[in-house]
């Protein structure tokens, strides 16, 4: 037995040298990869810790009531985050509401329906949309989208759908609706390209199985492609939500820095991220700075929760794709 | 039965009912000068082949002879391959399925298919069978239809207590019978089987073959197989395709088509004889 094992290696010296080399390479690889993984984890903890540390004066002064209080009064140092949490969740949620069906439609078109030659061209154009720097997109929001919403889209929505609280009020060139549309434009390239990849990943034999039964393309999409990919689409949507929640610059440019909690999309508003971007440089008191960092901490917690949710969804439901019960 | 030797004689099942006499046969399909090409290269060329009602027709031949391509042209599954082009006619009850105004979806509703690799949907066992029924609007007595299809596919007893469980929990052989149940649940006229047992073990293969004997009473079956014993066991009629080499590569042609016993015992063509006796190539 041992003779046969020995026959594989040549001489003891070579064996020893290789063992040493192997061992070094092994240790090196192990150390390098382990360090990279540990660094990622450590960085997350370090950033979170530092944020909460800087926010500490505000946290200890206002406590949890900061989260449920409205208003941002720098002169009297009375700060609350509720307006901003509302603005963040409202803009992100509505952007997602528009972006999700659009992304699924783009994904389906590019994976199933578009003429083959056009697919890659359109796909890269859609992905290039994500390459627009957010500050440039925000500028376009100010110059083009804002006036369009204020002069055309807003009045039209108000006239026809004014009975819905969302479209109550006077349309302006800056406000929640413009921010929602800018966020939608930022989310769609990400979610639609993930959707496209997911739809392309559906096994051909499943699609053929559906079509061989006499299903139309639409029935195949509804009955096979969407059920097969729903976990991934769900995760893509939540990823897009995470993107929208954290976007600062473009939102700051178009949302109009307003106060209060309104349903109206024509009102101006603010989000956690846009407030930070607007005021951090110009904060005058220590407690104002700490309060702004408190906002950052809330944003961080929301983002982490959203991403955790995406992970849970993928883990919990991915077995359905393999047909488990 | 010795099936190990390459030149072992192939046994024809004696118990099988004799195929209808030639005069009683009714053609379901009739291909006329059928050529299917991928891009510019023909995969199968100039096939004239009638397929008869309530018989099992086997299509045999070496790899690359275009037998799957031919089969997929019978229910327009080749439409899904962008470069595929069909010339000639496929008459289905006298109507060319590639003619103007023919809806491929309607064609596939009447001509079902079972694929080489079991491809159940990522749904429960019940929903795998019920989905096609729902899509085609056959929703009356859904439970009864599902049960009948699963019974016909000899799967009911094995799954009746786990209908709501996922289809991927089934073995490969069970999955393939589920796909067969799914195909026959929608009451097609013809069922095409593309090497349905090639991914299965011998016991599962036997079950599928036994089923084919049962099912031909109600359906017309066309099976592509690279297993000659299988063709001999299940088929009433056998078509032998081969690869004809040309300067630009090669394409499949129909060599001989006749009743199965004749193909396997006294074929007219030397190429058929060479193939069925294992002296091919």
Coordinates of C-alpha atoms in Angstrom, one line a residue:
Chain A
X1 CA 0.0 0.0 0.0
X2 CA 2.6 2.5 1.1
X3 CA 4.9 1.4 -1.8
X4 CA 2.2 2.3 -4.2
X5 CA 1.6 5.7 -2.7
X6 CA 5.4 6.3 -2.8
X7 CA 5.5 5.4 -6.4
X8 CA 3.4 8.5 -7.3
X9 CA 6.0 10.9 -5.9
X10 CA 9.5 10.8 -7.2
X11 CA 12.2 11.4 -4.6
X12 CA 12.0 12.4 -0.9
X13 CA 13.9 15.6 -1.6
X14 CA 11.5 16.7 -4.4
X15 CA 8.6 15.6 -2.2
X16 CA 9.9 17.7 0.7
X17 CA 10.4 20.7 -1.6
X18 CA 6.9 20.5 -3.0
X19 CA 5.4 20.0 0.3
X20 CA 7.0 23.2 1.5
X21 CA 5.9 25.1 -1.6
X22 CA 2.4 23.6 -1.4
X23 CA 2.2 24.5 2.3
X24 CA 3.4 28.0 1.7
X25 CA 0.9 28.5 -1.2
X26 CA -1.8 27.0 0.9
X27 CA -1.2 29.2 3.9
X28 CA -0.8 32.2 1.7
X29 CA -4.0 31.6 -0.2
X30 CA -5.8 30.8 3.0
X31 CA -4.5 33.9 4.7
X32 CA -5.1 36.2 1.7
X33 CA -8.7 35.1 1.1
X34 CA -9.5 35.0 4.8
X35 CA -8.1 38.5 5.3
X36 CA -10.1 39.9 2.4
X37 CA -13.3 38.3 3.8
X38 CA -12.5 39.5 7.3
X39 CA -11.7 43.0 6.1
X40 CA -15.2 43.3 4.5
X41 CA -16.9 42.2 7.7
X42 CA -14.6 44.4 9.8
X43 CA -15.1 47.4 7.6
X44 CA -18.9 47.1 7.9
X45 CA -18.7 46.9 11.7
X46 CA -16.1 49.8 11.8
X47 CA -18.2 52.1 9.7
X48 CA -21.4 51.3 11.6
X49 CA -19.6 51.8 14.9
X50 CA -18.1 55.1 13.8
X51 CA -21.4 56.5 12.6
X52 CA -23.2 55.6 15.8
X53 CA -20.2 57.1 17.7
X54 CA -20.4 60.4 15.9
X55 CA -24.2 60.5 16.3
X56 CA -23.9 59.7 20.0
X57 CA -24.5 63.3 21.2
X58 CA -27.8 63.5 19.3
X59 CA -28.7 59.9 20.2
X60 CA -28.2 60.5 23.9
X61 CA -29.9 63.9 23.8
X62 CA -33.0 63.0 21.8
X63 CA -33.1 59.3 22.2
X64 CA -35.5 57.2 20.1
X65 CA -38.0 60.1 20.1
X66 CA -35.8 61.6 17.3
X67 CA -37.1 58.9 15.0
X68 CA -40.8 59.7 15.7
X69 CA -40.5 63.5 15.8
X70 CA -41.2 65.9 12.9
X71 CA -39.4 69.1 12.1
X72 CA -35.8 70.3 11.6
X73 CA -35.2 73.5 13.4
X74 CA -31.5 74.3 13.5
X75 CA -32.0 77.6 15.4
X76 CA -33.6 76.0 18.4
X77 CA -31.8 72.7 17.9
X78 CA -35.0 70.8 17.6
X79 CA -34.5 67.9 15.2
X80 CA -36.7 65.0 14.2
X81 CA -36.4 62.4 11.5
X82 CA -40.0 61.4 10.8
X83 CA -40.5 63.7 7.9
X84 CA -37.3 62.4 6.3
X85 CA -38.1 58.8 6.9
X86 CA -41.5 59.4 5.4
X87 CA -39.9 61.1 2.4
X88 CA -37.4 58.4 1.9
X89 CA -39.8 55.5 2.1
X90 CA -42.5 57.3 0.0
X91 CA -40.1 58.2 -2.9
X92 CA -38.3 54.8 -2.9
X93 CA -41.5 52.8 -2.7
X94 CA -43.2 54.7 -5.5
X95 CA -40.1 54.6 -7.6
X96 CA -40.1 50.9 -7.1
X97 CA -43.8 50.6 -7.9
X98 CA -43.1 52.1 -11.3
X99 CA -39.7 50.5 -11.9
X100 CA -40.7 46.9 -11.1
X101 CA -43.2 46.3 -13.9
X102 CA -41.1 48.4 -16.3
X103 CA -38.0 46.3 -15.5
X104 CA -39.8 43.0 -15.8
X105 CA -41.2 44.2 -19.2
X106 CA -37.8 45.2 -20.4
X107 CA -36.3 42.0 -19.1
X108 CA -38.9 39.9 -20.9
X109 CA -38.6 41.9 -24.1
X110 CA -34.8 41.5 -24.2
X111 CA -34.8 37.9 -23.2
X112 CA -37.8 36.5 -25.1
X113 CA -39.3 38.8 -27.6
X114 CA -36.9 41.3 -29.2
X115 CA -35.4 40.5 -32.5
X116 CA -32.2 38.7 -31.9
X117 CA -29.9 41.3 -33.5
X118 CA -31.4 44.1 -31.5
X119 CA -31.2 42.4 -28.2
X120 CA -27.6 43.1 -27.3
X121 CA -27.8 46.7 -28.6
X122 CA -30.9 47.5 -26.6
X123 CA -29.5 45.7 -23.5
X124 CA -26.3 47.7 -23.5
X125 CA -28.2 50.9 -24.0
X126 CA -30.4 50.2 -21.0
X127 CA -27.4 49.3 -18.9
X128 CA -25.7 52.5 -20.1
X129 CA -28.5 54.4 -18.5
X130 CA -27.0 53.3 -15.2
X131 CA -23.7 54.9 -16.2
X132 CA -25.1 58.4 -16.1
X133 CA -23.6 60.0 -13.0
X134 CA -26.4 60.8 -10.6
X135 CA -25.4 64.5 -10.4
X136 CA -25.9 64.7 -14.2
X137 CA -29.2 63.0 -14.0
X138 CA -30.2 65.4 -11.2
X139 CA -29.2 68.3 -13.5
X140 CA -31.4 66.9 -16.2
X141 CA -34.1 66.5 -13.6
X142 CA -33.9 70.3 -12.8
X143 CA -33.7 71.4 -16.4
X144 CA -36.0 69.0 -18.3
X145 CA -38.0 66.6 -16.1
X146 CA -38.9 69.2 -13.4
X147 CA -40.5 71.7 -15.8
X148 CA -42.2 68.8 -17.6
X149 CA -43.7 67.6 -14.4
X150 CA -44.6 71.1 -13.2
X151 CA -46.1 72.2 -16.5
X152 CA -47.5 69.2 -18.3
X153 CA -47.5 65.9 -16.4
X154 CA -48.5 67.3 -13.0
X155 CA -51.5 69.4 -14.2
X156 CA -52.7 66.4 -16.3
X157 CA -52.5 64.1 -13.4
X158 CA -54.2 66.6 -11.2
X159 CA -57.0 67.2 -13.7
X160 CA -57.8 63.5 -14.2
X161 CA -56.7 61.8 -11.0
X162 CA -57.0 64.7 -8.5
X163 CA -59.4 62.8 -6.4
X164 CA -56.5 60.6 -5.3
X165 CA -54.6 62.3 -2.4
X166 CA -51.3 61.6 -4.3
X167 CA -52.3 64.0 -7.0
X168 CA -53.9 66.6 -4.8
X169 CA -52.2 70.1 -4.6
X170 CA -50.4 72.3 -7.0
X171 CA -47.8 70.8 -9.4
X172 CA -44.4 72.5 -9.1
X173 CA -41.1 72.1 -10.9
X174 CA -39.5 70.4 -7.9
X175 CA -41.0 68.0 -5.5
X176 CA -41.7 64.4 -4.6
X177 CA -42.9 63.3 -8.0
X178 CA -39.8 64.6 -9.8
X179 CA -37.7 62.7 -7.3
X180 CA -39.7 59.6 -7.7
X181 CA -39.2 59.7 -11.5
X182 CA -35.5 60.4 -11.2
X183 CA -35.1 57.4 -8.8
X184 CA -37.1 55.3 -11.2
X185 CA -34.7 56.1 -14.0
X186 CA -31.8 55.1 -11.7
X187 CA -33.3 51.8 -10.5
X188 CA -34.6 50.5 -13.9
X189 CA -31.2 49.7 -15.5
X190 CA -30.2 47.7 -12.5
X191 CA -33.4 45.7 -11.9
X192 CA -34.1 45.2 -15.6
X193 CA -30.7 43.8 -16.4
X194 CA -31.0 41.4 -13.4
X195 CA -34.4 40.4 -14.6
X196 CA -33.1 39.8 -18.1
X197 CA -30.3 37.6 -16.7
X198 CA -32.9 35.7 -14.7
X199 CA -35.2 35.2 -17.6
X200 CA -32.4 34.0 -19.8
X201 CA -31.5 31.5 -17.1
X202 CA -34.8 29.7 -17.4
X203 CA -33.9 26.3 -19.0
X204 CA -34.9 26.0 -22.7
X205 CA -36.5 22.6 -22.1
X206 CA -39.0 24.2 -19.6
X207 CA -40.0 26.8 -22.2
X208 CA -40.3 24.2 -24.8
X209 CA -42.4 22.0 -22.5
X210 CA -44.8 24.8 -22.0
X211 CA -45.0 25.7 -25.7
X212 CA -45.4 22.0 -26.7
X213 CA -48.6 21.9 -24.6
X214 CA -50.1 24.6 -26.9
X215 CA -49.3 27.6 -24.6
X216 CA -48.9 31.0 -26.2
X217 CA -45.7 33.0 -25.4
X218 CA -47.6 35.0 -22.9
X219 CA -49.0 31.9 -21.1
X220 CA -45.5 30.5 -21.1
X221 CA -44.1 33.7 -19.5
X222 CA -46.9 33.7 -16.9
X223 CA -47.0 30.0 -16.2
X224 CA -43.3 29.1 -16.3
X225 CA -40.8 32.0 -16.6
X226 CA -42.3 34.3 -13.9
X227 CA -42.9 31.5 -11.4
X228 CA -39.4 30.1 -12.0
X229 CA -37.7 33.5 -11.5
X230 CA -39.9 35.1 -8.9
X231 CA -37.4 34.8 -6.0
X232 CA -34.7 36.4 -8.1
X233 CA -37.0 39.1 -9.3
X234 CA -38.0 39.8 -5.7
X235 CA -34.4 40.1 -4.6
X236 CA -33.7 42.4 -7.6
X237 CA -36.6 44.6 -6.6
X238 CA -35.3 44.9 -3.0
X239 CA -31.8 45.6 -4.3
X240 CA -33.3 48.5 -6.4
X241 CA -35.1 49.7 -3.2
X242 CA -31.8 49.8 -1.4
X243 CA -30.4 51.8 -4.3
X244 CA -33.3 54.3 -4.1
X245 CA -33.2 54.7 -0.4
X246 CA -29.5 55.7 -0.4
X247 CA -29.5 58.0 -3.3
X248 CA -28.6 61.6 -2.2
X249 CA -27.4 63.9 -4.9
X250 CA -29.9 63.6 -7.6
X251 CA -32.8 63.6 -5.1
X252 CA -31.4 66.7 -3.4
X253 CA -31.4 68.4 -6.8
X254 CA -35.0 67.8 -7.6
X255 CA -37.0 67.2 -4.4
X256 CA -37.2 70.9 -3.3
X257 CA -36.1 70.6 0.3
X258 CA -39.6 70.8 1.9
X259 CA -41.0 69.9 5.3
X260 CA -43.9 67.9 6.6
X261 CA -45.6 64.7 5.8
X262 CA -47.8 64.9 2.8
X263 CA -49.5 62.4 0.5
X264 CA -49.3 64.8 -2.3
X265 CA -46.6 64.1 -4.9
X266 CA -46.6 67.7 -6.0
X267 CA -45.4 68.9 -2.6
X268 CA -41.7 69.4 -1.9
X269 CA -40.0 67.1 0.5
X270 CA -36.7 65.7 1.7
X271 CA -35.2 62.3 2.3
X272 CA -32.7 61.1 4.9
X273 CA -30.0 61.1 2.2
X274 CA -30.9 64.4 0.6
X275 CA -31.1 66.2 4.0
X276 CA -27.6 64.9 4.8
X277 CA -26.3 66.1 1.4
X278 CA -27.9 69.5 1.8
X279 CA -26.9 70.4 5.3
X280 CA -23.8 68.5 6.3
X281 CA -21.3 71.1 5.0
X282 CA -23.2 74.0 6.4
X283 CA -24.0 72.6 9.9
X284 CA -23.2 75.2 12.5
X285 CA -23.6 73.5 15.8
X286 CA -22.2 70.2 17.1
X287 CA -25.6 69.0 17.9
X288 CA -26.8 69.7 14.4
X289 CA -23.9 67.7 13.0
X290 CA -24.6 64.9 15.4
X291 CA -28.3 65.0 14.4
X292 CA -27.4 64.7 10.7
X293 CA -25.2 61.7 11.5
X294 CA -28.1 60.3 13.5
X295 CA -30.0 60.5 10.1
X296 CA -27.1 58.6 8.5
X297 CA -27.4 56.0 11.2
X298 CA -31.1 55.5 10.5
X299 CA -30.4 55.3 6.8
X300 CA -27.7 52.7 7.5
X301 CA -30.1 50.6 9.5
X302 CA -32.8 50.8 6.9
X303 CA -30.3 49.8 4.1
X304 CA -29.0 46.9 6.1
X305 CA -32.4 45.7 6.9
X306 CA -33.5 45.9 3.3
X307 CA -30.4 44.0 2.2
X308 CA -30.9 41.4 4.9
X309 CA -34.5 41.0 3.7
X310 CA -33.3 40.4 0.2
X311 CA -31.0 37.7 1.5
X312 CA -33.7 36.1 3.6
X313 CA -36.0 36.0 0.6
X314 CA -33.5 34.4 -1.6
X315 CA -32.6 31.7 1.0
X316 CA -36.1 31.0 2.0
X317 CA -37.7 30.7 -1.4
X318 CA -34.9 29.6 -3.7
X319 CA -35.8 26.0 -3.0
X320 CA -39.1 26.6 -4.7
X321 CA -37.3 27.0 -8.0
X322 CA -36.1 23.4 -7.7
X323 CA -39.7 22.4 -7.2
X324 CA -39.4 21.5 -3.5
X325 CA -42.6 21.6 -1.5
Chain B
X1 CA -32.0 -12.4 -24.6
X2 CA -28.6 -11.5 -25.6
X3 CA -28.4 -7.8 -26.4
X4 CA -24.7 -7.5 -25.7
X5 CA -23.3 -8.5 -29.1
X6 CA -23.4 -5.9 -31.8
X7 CA -24.8 -8.3 -34.3
X8 CA -27.3 -10.0 -32.0
X9 CA -30.6 -10.5 -33.8
X10 CA -33.2 -8.1 -32.6
X11 CA -36.3 -9.7 -31.3
X12 CA -39.6 -8.4 -32.4
X13 CA -42.2 -8.6 -29.7
X14 CA -44.6 -11.5 -30.6
X15 CA -47.4 -10.5 -28.3
X16 CA -47.9 -7.2 -30.0
X17 CA -51.0 -6.9 -32.1
X18 CA -50.4 -6.9 -35.8
X19 CA -50.5 -3.4 -37.3
X20 CA -53.5 -2.5 -39.3
X21 CA -53.3 -3.8 -42.8
X22 CA -52.0 -1.4 -45.2
X23 CA -55.4 -0.6 -46.7
X24 CA -57.0 0.3 -43.3
X25 CA -54.4 2.8 -42.4
X26 CA -55.3 6.5 -42.2
X27 CA -52.5 9.0 -42.5
X28 CA -52.3 11.6 -39.8
X29 CA -49.2 13.2 -41.2
X30 CA -47.8 13.2 -44.6
X31 CA -44.6 15.1 -45.3
X32 CA -43.8 16.1 -48.8
X33 CA -40.3 17.0 -49.8
X34 CA -39.7 18.2 -46.3
X35 CA -36.3 19.9 -45.8
X36 CA -35.3 21.5 -42.6
X37 CA -32.2 23.7 -42.6
X38 CA -30.3 25.6 -39.9
X39 CA -29.0 28.6 -41.6
X40 CA -27.9 27.4 -45.0
X41 CA -27.1 23.9 -44.1
X42 CA -29.9 21.3 -44.4
X43 CA -30.2 19.1 -41.4
X44 CA -32.7 16.8 -43.0
X45 CA -33.5 16.8 -46.6
X46 CA -36.4 15.9 -48.9
X47 CA -38.4 13.6 -46.6
X48 CA -41.6 12.0 -47.9
X49 CA -43.1 10.1 -45.0
X50 CA -46.7 9.2 -44.1
X51 CA -47.5 8.6 -40.4
X52 CA -50.6 6.5 -39.6
X53 CA -53.3 6.9 -37.0
X54 CA -53.1 4.7 -33.8
X55 CA -49.8 3.2 -34.7
X56 CA -46.5 3.7 -33.1
X57 CA -44.0 5.0 -35.6
X58 CA -40.3 4.8 -34.7
X59 CA -37.6 7.0 -36.3
X60 CA -34.2 5.4 -36.0
X61 CA -30.8 6.3 -37.3
X62 CA -27.3 7.3 -36.3
X63 CA -26.5 10.5 -34.5
X64 CA -26.8 13.6 -36.7
X65 CA -29.2 12.1 -39.2
X66 CA -31.8 14.7 -38.4
X67 CA -34.3 12.5 -36.7
X68 CA -35.0 14.9 -33.9
X69 CA -35.1 17.8 -36.3
X70 CA -37.7 15.9 -38.4
X71 CA -39.8 15.1 -35.3
X72 CA -39.7 18.7 -34.1
X73 CA -40.9 19.9 -37.5
X74 CA -44.1 17.9 -37.0
X75 CA -45.4 20.3 -34.3
X76 CA -43.4 23.4 -35.3
X77 CA -41.1 23.3 -32.4
X78 CA -38.3 24.2 -34.8
X79 CA -39.9 27.7 -35.0
X80 CA -38.2 28.4 -31.7
X81 CA -34.8 28.1 -33.3
X82 CA -34.3 31.4 -35.1
X83 CA -32.1 30.0 -37.9
X84 CA -34.3 27.0 -38.6
X85 CA -36.0 27.1 -42.0
X86 CA -38.6 24.6 -43.3
X87 CA -39.2 23.8 -47.0
X88 CA -41.7 21.4 -48.4
X89 CA -45.0 20.5 -46.7
X90 CA -46.1 18.7 -43.6
X91 CA -49.7 17.7 -44.2
X92 CA -51.7 17.1 -41.0
X93 CA -55.0 15.6 -41.9
X94 CA -54.4 17.1 -45.3
X95 CA -53.6 20.6 -44.2
X96 CA -50.1 22.0 -44.5
X97 CA -49.1 23.1 -40.9
X98 CA -46.6 25.5 -42.5
X99 CA -49.2 27.0 -44.7
X100 CA -50.4 30.6 -44.5
X101 CA -52.6 31.5 -41.6
X102 CA -51.7 28.4 -39.5
X103 CA -51.2 29.2 -35.9
X104 CA -48.3 27.2 -34.4
X105 CA -50.0 27.4 -31.0
X106 CA -53.1 25.6 -32.4
X107 CA -50.8 23.0 -34.1
X108 CA -49.1 22.3 -30.7
X109 CA -52.4 22.0 -29.0
X110 CA -53.2 19.0 -31.1
X111 CA -49.7 17.5 -31.3
X112 CA -48.1 17.1 -27.9
X113 CA -44.5 16.3 -27.2
X114 CA -42.3 14.5 -24.6
X115 CA -38.7 15.5 -24.6
X116 CA -35.4 13.7 -24.2
X117 CA -34.7 15.2 -20.7
X118 CA -37.6 15.1 -18.3
X119 CA -38.8 18.7 -18.0
X120 CA -41.5 19.0 -15.4
X121 CA -42.4 22.6 -14.4
X122 CA -41.3 24.0 -11.1
X123 CA -44.7 23.3 -9.7
X124 CA -46.5 20.6 -7.8
X125 CA -47.2 17.3 -9.4
X126 CA -50.9 18.2 -9.6
X127 CA -50.2 21.6 -11.2
X128 CA -47.8 20.1 -13.7
X129 CA -50.7 18.2 -15.2
X130 CA -53.4 20.8 -14.5
X131 CA -51.4 23.8 -16.0
X132 CA -51.9 22.8 -19.6
X133 CA -55.6 22.0 -18.9
X134 CA -56.1 25.5 -17.4
X135 CA -54.2 27.2 -20.2
X136 CA -56.3 25.4 -22.8
X137 CA -59.5 26.2 -20.9
X138 CA -60.3 22.5 -20.1
X139 CA -61.3 23.4 -16.6
X140 CA -64.4 21.2 -16.1
X141 CA -63.6 18.3 -13.8
X142 CA -60.0 19.3 -13.4
X143 CA -59.3 16.8 -10.7
X144 CA -60.8 14.0 -12.8
X145 CA -58.8 14.9 -15.8
X146 CA -55.6 15.1 -13.8
X147 CA -56.3 11.7 -12.2
X148 CA -57.1 10.1 -15.6
X149 CA -53.9 11.5 -17.2
X150 CA -51.8 10.3 -14.3
X151 CA -53.5 6.9 -14.4
X152 CA -52.9 6.6 -18.1
X153 CA -49.3 7.4 -17.6
X154 CA -49.1 4.7 -14.9
X155 CA -48.1 7.2 -12.3
X156 CA -51.3 7.7 -10.3
X157 CA -50.7 5.0 -7.6
X158 CA -47.2 6.3 -7.0
X159 CA -48.2 10.0 -6.6
X160 CA -51.8 10.1 -5.4
X161 CA -50.8 10.8 -1.8
X162 CA -48.3 13.6 -2.7
X163 CA -50.0 15.5 -5.5
X164 CA -49.3 18.9 -3.8
X165 CA -45.6 18.1 -3.5
X166 CA -43.0 19.4 -5.9
X167 CA -42.4 17.5 -9.1
X168 CA -38.7 17.6 -8.7
X169 CA -39.0 15.2 -5.7
X170 CA -39.8 12.5 -8.2
X171 CA -37.3 10.1 -9.8
X172 CA -36.2 10.6 -13.4
X173 CA -38.5 7.9 -14.6
X174 CA -41.4 9.3 -12.6
X175 CA -40.7 12.8 -13.9
X176 CA -40.8 11.5 -17.5
X177 CA -44.1 9.7 -16.9
X178 CA -45.4 13.0 -15.4
X179 CA -44.3 14.8 -18.6
X180 CA -46.2 12.1 -20.5
X181 CA -49.3 12.6 -18.3
X182 CA -49.0 16.4 -18.9
X183 CA -48.9 15.8 -22.6
X184 CA -51.9 13.5 -22.8
X185 CA -54.0 15.3 -20.3
X186 CA -54.8 18.0 -22.9
X187 CA -56.1 15.2 -25.2
X188 CA -53.9 15.7 -28.1
X189 CA -54.3 13.8 -31.4
X190 CA -50.6 12.9 -31.7
X191 CA -47.8 12.6 -29.1
X192 CA -44.3 13.0 -30.3
X193 CA -41.6 11.4 -28.2
X194 CA -38.0 12.6 -28.6
X195 CA -35.8 9.8 -27.2
X196 CA -38.1 9.7 -24.1
X197 CA -36.2 7.0 -22.4
X198 CA -32.6 7.9 -23.1
X199 CA -32.1 9.4 -19.7
X200 CA -33.8 6.6 -17.8
X201 CA -32.7 3.4 -16.3
X202 CA -33.9 0.0 -17.8
X203 CA -36.8 -0.4 -15.4
X204 CA -38.1 3.1 -16.1
X205 CA -37.5 2.5 -19.8
X206 CA -39.6 -0.6 -19.7
X207 CA -42.5 1.3 -18.1
X208 CA -42.4 3.9 -20.7
X209 CA -42.4 1.3 -23.5
X210 CA -45.3 -0.6 -21.9
X211 CA -47.2 2.7 -21.8
X212 CA -46.7 3.2 -25.4
X213 CA -48.5 0.0 -26.2
X214 CA -51.4 1.2 -24.1
X215 CA -51.5 4.7 -25.4
X216 CA -51.6 3.9 -29.1
X217 CA -55.2 2.8 -28.8
X218 CA -56.1 6.5 -28.2
X219 CA -53.2 8.4 -29.7
X220 CA -50.9 8.3 -32.6
X221 CA -47.4 8.1 -31.4
X222 CA -44.1 9.0 -33.1
X223 CA -40.9 8.1 -31.2
X224 CA -37.4 9.0 -32.0
X225 CA -34.9 6.6 -30.6
X226 CA -31.3 5.6 -31.0
X227 CA -32.0 2.3 -29.4
X228 CA -32.9 -0.2 -32.0
X229 CA -34.2 -2.8 -29.6
X230 CA -36.6 -0.2 -28.3
X231 CA -37.9 0.6 -31.8
X232 CA -38.3 -3.1 -32.4
X233 CA -40.2 -3.5 -29.1
X234 CA -42.6 -0.6 -29.4
X235 CA -43.0 0.4 -33.0
X236 CA -45.5 -0.8 -35.7
X237 CA -43.8 1.2 -38.4
X238 CA -40.1 2.1 -38.5
X239 CA -38.4 4.8 -40.5
X240 CA -34.6 4.6 -40.9
X241 CA -32.8 7.8 -41.5
X242 CA -29.1 8.1 -42.2
X243 CA -26.5 10.8 -42.7
X244 CA -25.6 11.4 -46.3
X245 CA -22.2 12.9 -46.6
X246 CA -21.8 15.8 -49.0
X247 CA -18.9 18.2 -49.8
X248 CA -20.4 20.8 -47.5
X249 CA -20.8 18.4 -44.5
X250 CA -23.8 16.2 -44.6
X251 CA -27.5 16.0 -44.1
X252 CA -30.1 13.4 -43.0
X253 CA -32.1 11.5 -45.5
X254 CA -34.9 8.9 -45.2
X255 CA -33.6 5.6 -46.4
X256 CA -36.4 3.2 -45.8
X257 CA -39.8 3.1 -44.2
X258 CA -41.8 0.0 -43.6
X259 CA -43.4 -2.2 -41.0
X260 CA -41.1 -2.8 -38.2
X261 CA -40.5 -6.5 -38.6
X262 CA -39.6 -6.0 -42.3
X263 CA -37.1 -3.2 -41.4
X264 CA -35.4 -5.4 -38.8
X265 CA -35.5 -8.8 -40.7
X266 CA -35.4 -8.2 -44.4
X267 CA -34.8 -4.5 -45.2
X268 CA -34.6 -3.5 -48.9
X269 CA -31.7 -1.2 -48.5
X270 CA -28.2 -2.3 -47.7
X271 CA -27.7 0.7 -45.5
X272 CA -30.7 -0.2 -43.3
X273 CA -29.4 -3.8 -43.1
X274 CA -26.0 -2.6 -42.1
X275 CA -27.4 -0.4 -39.4
X276 CA -29.9 -2.8 -37.8
X277 CA -27.3 -5.6 -37.8
X278 CA -24.8 -3.4 -36.2
X279 CA -22.4 -3.2 -39.2
X280 CA -23.0 0.5 -39.6
X281 CA -20.1 2.8 -40.5

